[in-house]
Tab-separated table of C-alpha atoms in Angstrom:
chain	number	residue	atom	x	y	z
I	1	MET	CA	163.308	73.575	86.842
I	2	ARG	CA	160.139	73.488	88.916
I	3	GLN	CA	162.116	72.435	92.000
I	4	ILE	CA	164.354	75.498	91.600
I	5	VAL	CA	161.362	77.811	91.215
I	6	ASP	CA	159.696	76.226	94.264
I	7	LYS	CA	162.839	76.786	96.328
I	8	ILE	CA	163.102	80.406	95.226
I	9	GLY	CA	159.434	80.924	96.109
I	10	SER	CA	159.974	79.387	99.547
I	11	ILE	CA	162.968	81.635	100.159
I	12	LEU	CA	161.095	84.775	99.139
I	13	ASP	CA	158.245	83.822	101.489
I	14	LEU	CA	160.666	84.097	104.412
I	15	PHE	CA	161.061	87.860	103.954
I	16	THR	CA	158.335	89.485	106.053
I	17	PHE	CA	157.621	92.738	107.882
I	18	ASP	CA	158.800	91.085	111.093
I	19	LYS	CA	161.981	89.587	109.626
I	20	SER	CA	163.262	91.396	106.545
I	21	GLU	CA	166.859	90.105	106.568
I	22	TRP	CA	168.126	86.527	106.340
I	23	GLY	CA	171.477	84.779	106.243
I	24	VAL	CA	172.305	81.695	104.189
I	25	THR	CA	172.659	79.481	107.268
I	26	GLU	CA	169.305	80.655	108.639
I	27	ILE	CA	167.561	79.974	105.334
I	28	SER	CA	169.174	76.563	105.072
I	29	ARG	CA	168.031	75.650	108.569
I	30	GLU	CA	164.531	77.076	108.167
I	31	LEU	CA	163.763	75.390	104.838
I	32	ASP	CA	165.912	72.280	105.249
I	33	ILE	CA	167.827	73.040	102.044
I	34	PRO	CA	171.577	72.356	101.804
I	35	LYS	CA	173.596	75.453	102.630
I	36	SER	CA	175.546	75.198	99.346
I	37	SER	CA	172.274	75.220	97.374
I	38	VAL	CA	170.969	78.230	99.288
I	39	SER	CA	174.227	80.108	98.712
I	40	GLU	CA	174.080	79.438	94.985
I	41	LEU	CA	170.439	80.496	94.748
I	42	MET	CA	171.002	83.689	96.720
I	43	THR	CA	173.971	84.634	94.540
I	44	SER	CA	171.880	84.173	91.383
I	45	MET	CA	168.949	86.091	92.874
I	46	ALA	CA	171.278	88.927	93.864
I	47	LEU	CA	172.583	89.163	90.295
I	48	GLN	CA	168.960	89.520	89.115
I	49	GLY	CA	168.221	92.213	91.682
I	50	LEU	CA	165.676	90.062	93.510
I	51	VAL	CA	167.712	90.230	96.718
I	52	GLU	CA	170.531	92.477	97.919
I	53	ARG	CA	173.560	91.283	99.851
I	54	ILE	CA	174.324	93.349	102.929
I	55	PRO	CA	177.052	93.037	105.566
I	56	PRO	CA	177.787	90.727	107.213
I	57	GLY	CA	176.724	88.149	104.607
I	58	ARG	CA	172.992	88.647	104.945
I	59	TYR	CA	170.289	89.386	102.388
I	60	ARG	CA	167.229	91.568	102.064
I	61	LEU	CA	164.785	92.022	99.180
I	62	GLY	CA	166.221	93.861	96.196
I	63	TRP	CA	165.008	97.043	94.535
I	64	ARG	CA	163.837	95.152	91.459
I	65	TRP	CA	160.675	94.351	93.353
I	66	PHE	CA	159.915	98.077	93.567
I	67	SER	CA	159.678	98.460	89.789
I	68	VAL	CA	157.774	95.190	89.423
I	69	ASN	CA	155.337	96.335	92.087
I	70	GLN	CA	154.739	99.622	90.292
I	71	VAL	CA	153.914	97.770	87.073
I	72	LEU	CA	151.387	95.652	88.967
I	73	LEU	CA	149.805	98.667	90.658
I	74	ASP	CA	149.542	100.700	87.452
I	75	SER	CA	148.306	97.894	85.208
I	76	ASN	CA	145.873	95.992	87.414
I	77	ALA	CA	142.266	97.133	87.036
I	78	LEU	CA	141.262	95.729	90.424
I	79	ILE	CA	143.805	97.893	92.217
I	80	LYS	CA	143.192	101.018	90.127
I	81	GLU	CA	139.413	100.894	90.424
I	82	GLY	CA	139.587	99.575	93.982
I	83	ARG	CA	141.727	102.473	95.122
I	84	SER	CA	139.169	104.943	93.810
I	85	ILE	CA	136.272	103.156	95.509
I	86	LEU	CA	138.161	102.860	98.812
I	87	HIS	CA	138.879	106.577	99.002
I	88	GLU	CA	135.223	107.340	98.279
I	89	MET	CA	134.190	104.920	101.049
I	90	ALA	CA	136.561	106.405	103.605
I	91	GLU	CA	135.567	109.977	102.777
I	92	ARG	CA	131.812	109.373	102.686
I	93	HIS	CA	131.430	107.033	105.650
I	94	GLY	CA	134.312	108.142	107.869
I	95	GLU	CA	135.725	104.657	108.430
I	96	SER	CA	138.913	102.979	107.285
I	97	CYS	CA	138.515	100.440	104.493
I	98	HIS	CA	140.496	97.802	102.656
I	99	LEU	CA	140.736	95.493	99.640
I	100	SER	CA	142.087	91.939	99.931
I	101	VAL	CA	142.720	89.014	97.600
I	102	PHE	CA	143.249	85.269	98.081
I	103	GLU	CA	146.850	84.223	97.605
I	104	ARG	CA	148.181	80.787	98.523
I	105	SER	CA	145.898	79.941	101.434
I	106	GLU	CA	145.809	83.451	102.932
I	107	ALA	CA	143.971	86.718	102.479
I	108	VAL	CA	146.427	89.435	101.455
I	109	LEU	CA	145.672	93.130	101.954
I	110	ILE	CA	146.501	94.858	98.635
I	111	GLU	CA	145.082	98.358	99.168
I	112	LYS	CA	143.610	100.457	101.959
I	113	ALA	CA	142.277	103.917	102.715
I	114	GLN	CA	142.402	105.548	106.129
I	115	ALA	CA	139.486	107.516	107.510
I	116	SER	CA	139.709	111.091	108.748
I	117	LEU	CA	142.123	111.913	111.537
I	118	THR	CA	139.303	111.977	114.053
I	119	THR	CA	138.108	108.437	113.311
I	120	GLN	CA	141.045	106.568	111.791
I	121	ILE	CA	142.431	103.386	113.278
I	122	LEU	CA	145.776	101.680	113.021
I	123	MET	CA	145.365	99.410	110.005
I	124	SER	CA	147.645	96.632	108.828
I	125	LYS	CA	150.185	97.478	106.151
I	126	VAL	CA	149.502	96.742	102.499
I	127	GLY	CA	150.938	93.272	101.933
I	128	THR	CA	149.838	91.982	105.327
I	129	LYS	CA	148.595	88.393	105.280
I	130	LEU	CA	145.348	87.793	107.124
I	131	PRO	CA	144.249	84.387	108.478
I	132	LEU	CA	141.303	82.918	106.616
I	133	HIS	CA	139.405	81.824	109.739
I	134	ALA	CA	139.980	84.981	111.799
I	135	SER	CA	139.353	87.882	109.412
I	136	ALA	CA	136.262	89.120	107.586
I	137	SER	CA	138.034	88.986	104.224
I	138	GLY	CA	139.382	85.512	104.921
I	139	LYS	CA	136.070	84.041	106.042
I	140	LEU	CA	134.397	85.546	102.986
I	141	MET	CA	136.916	83.771	100.769
I	142	LEU	CA	136.275	80.490	102.571
I	143	ALA	CA	132.547	80.920	101.979
I	144	PHE	CA	133.019	81.259	98.222
I	145	MET	CA	135.385	78.300	97.829
I	146	GLN	CA	134.472	75.017	96.202
I	147	PRO	CA	133.897	72.255	98.816
I	148	ALA	CA	137.178	70.464	97.996
I	149	ASP	CA	139.183	73.705	98.259
I	150	LEU	CA	137.421	74.646	101.491
I	151	GLU	CA	138.351	71.337	103.058
I	152	LYS	CA	142.013	71.880	102.158
I	153	ALA	CA	141.977	75.467	103.453
I	154	ILE	CA	140.963	74.496	106.993
I	155	PRO	CA	144.039	73.110	108.799
I	156	GLU	CA	143.725	69.618	110.222
I	157	GLY	CA	145.852	70.506	113.246
I	158	GLY	CA	143.324	73.024	114.567
I	159	LEU	CA	142.659	76.736	114.209
I	160	MET	CA	145.149	79.245	115.600
I	161	ALA	CA	144.010	81.804	118.156
I	162	TYR	CA	144.779	85.466	117.403
I	163	SER	CA	142.557	86.986	120.084
I	164	PRO	CA	140.300	85.678	122.876
I	165	LYS	CA	137.413	85.856	120.376
I	166	THR	CA	139.006	83.869	117.526
I	167	ILE	CA	136.843	80.977	116.335
I	168	LEU	CA	138.703	77.789	117.264
I	169	SER	CA	136.010	75.210	116.519
I	170	THR	CA	135.731	73.920	112.947
I	171	GLU	CA	132.022	73.298	113.497
I	172	VAL	CA	131.425	76.884	114.625
I	173	LEU	CA	133.475	78.178	111.685
I	174	MET	CA	131.409	76.140	109.221
I	175	ARG	CA	128.176	77.541	110.696
I	176	ASN	CA	129.671	81.019	110.355
I	177	ILE	CA	130.498	80.297	106.713
I	178	GLU	CA	126.928	79.135	106.041
I	179	GLY	CA	125.677	82.423	107.451
I	180	ILE	CA	128.051	84.348	105.170
I	181	ARG	CA	126.715	82.486	102.144
I	182	MET	CA	123.179	83.492	103.108
I	183	THR	CA	123.883	87.176	103.767
I	184	GLY	CA	126.706	87.758	101.277
I	185	VAL	CA	128.689	89.576	103.977
I	186	ALA	CA	131.375	88.418	106.416
I	187	VAL	CA	132.048	89.977	109.822
I	188	ASP	CA	135.143	89.657	111.992
I	189	ASN	CA	133.948	90.235	115.551
I	190	GLU	CA	137.302	91.081	117.198
I	191	GLU	CA	138.563	87.681	116.044
I	192	PHE	CA	141.889	88.945	114.679
I	193	VAL	CA	142.558	91.980	116.880
I	194	LEU	CA	140.729	92.574	120.149
I	195	GLY	CA	138.714	95.777	119.986
I	196	LEU	CA	138.716	95.881	116.171
I	197	SER	CA	135.979	94.554	113.916
I	198	SER	CA	135.807	94.280	110.133
I	199	ILE	CA	133.139	93.626	107.551
I	200	ALA	CA	133.651	92.514	103.943
I	201	ALA	CA	131.655	91.711	100.798
I	202	PRO	CA	132.728	89.949	97.578
I	203	VAL	CA	134.046	91.625	94.439
I	204	HIS	CA	133.383	89.748	91.188
I	205	ASN	CA	135.081	89.956	87.803
I	206	SER	CA	133.368	90.002	84.394
I	207	HIS	CA	133.058	86.199	84.491
I	208	GLY	CA	131.219	86.228	87.794
I	209	LYS	CA	134.141	84.861	89.817
I	210	MET	CA	134.893	86.337	93.230
I	211	ILE	CA	138.362	87.857	92.986
I	212	ALA	CA	138.586	90.083	96.054
I	213	ALA	CA	137.012	91.157	99.335
I	214	LEU	CA	136.120	94.799	99.939
I	215	GLY	CA	135.270	96.081	103.387
I	216	PHE	CA	135.555	98.356	106.395
I	217	SER	CA	137.559	98.128	109.623
I	218	MET	CA	136.546	100.048	112.727
I	219	PRO	CA	136.364	99.864	116.527
I	220	ALA	CA	134.146	96.943	117.492
I	221	HIS	CA	131.543	99.043	119.287
I	222	ARG	CA	130.958	101.232	116.211
I	223	LEU	CA	130.316	98.294	113.910
I	224	ALA	CA	128.045	96.620	116.467
I	225	GLU	CA	125.955	99.790	116.755
I	226	GLN	CA	125.560	100.141	112.969
I	227	LEU	CA	125.875	96.552	111.745
I	228	GLU	CA	122.773	96.426	109.535
I	229	GLN	CA	123.658	99.771	107.956
I	230	PHE	CA	127.233	98.747	107.181
I	231	MET	CA	126.158	95.367	105.832
I	232	LEU	CA	124.131	97.189	103.191
I	233	ILE	CA	126.809	99.821	102.517
I	234	THR	CA	129.556	97.211	102.157
I	235	LYS	CA	127.559	95.150	99.669
I	236	GLN	CA	126.697	98.264	97.661
I	237	CYS	CA	130.344	99.367	97.490
I	238	ALA	CA	131.516	95.882	96.479
I	239	SER	CA	128.827	95.791	93.787
I	240	ARG	CA	129.996	99.140	92.433
I	241	LEU	CA	133.565	97.881	92.178
I	242	SER	CA	132.379	94.654	90.543
I	243	ALA	CA	130.429	96.680	87.974
I	244	ARG	CA	133.517	98.729	87.144
I	245	LEU	CA	135.340	95.446	86.488
I	246	GLY	CA	132.660	94.337	84.022
I	247	PHE	CA	130.436	92.191	86.233
I	248	THR	CA	126.699	92.198	85.544
I	249	THR	CA	124.049	90.195	87.361
I	250	SER	CA	122.458	89.020	84.115
I	251	GLY	CA	123.533	85.476	83.413
I	252	PHE	CA	124.728	84.844	86.975
I	253	ARG	CA	121.409	84.444	88.767
């Protein structure tokens, strides 16, 4: 049973913003799964509404995910409270902001708020996966990992470059992580997208566990000019969201 679930999970991971349609042969080749097995799985998933068959023999995600997504959005306290905080941040400080969580070795953007028309930037779509070593949210998550998990999260084959400023040295990344642990804030200095910088601080649940990263994204020159100010603002906003989720500092000092 677990093997079937693992295969279904691997298939669903193939559907991305860049490639939203797949054929059985493509899936078989990509995942090294027999074509007959892929065909059987896709037929079953189509019957459940998880995927939809479209001509000529290809598949895209099914509408069942829309209803499931709405349940998640309406029932998850992190998203509901986070959305409120994000809109306050964008309105008060005039910068775009975002909320991300850790999901299977990547930071995933789950909610965002754009700034005013005069200051907004082109932000990634909700659902975008951000690299751990090249994003403020990702580096923050690395900093709060247990040592064993941190070691697994850093690829042995080297760090991928996303911009000319991406950190490619494991030693430099580890020094960056140590700095994040000291300040409680992570900064992406054009490491993911050239010209764009981000800053993020941790969100904790009622048990004191970091469950998300809350932060701002803005043109690099604006963050550089107001770095100290936004470090404080970001931590304050993350603390407010943590408090709404039941986190108190007593007992976690």
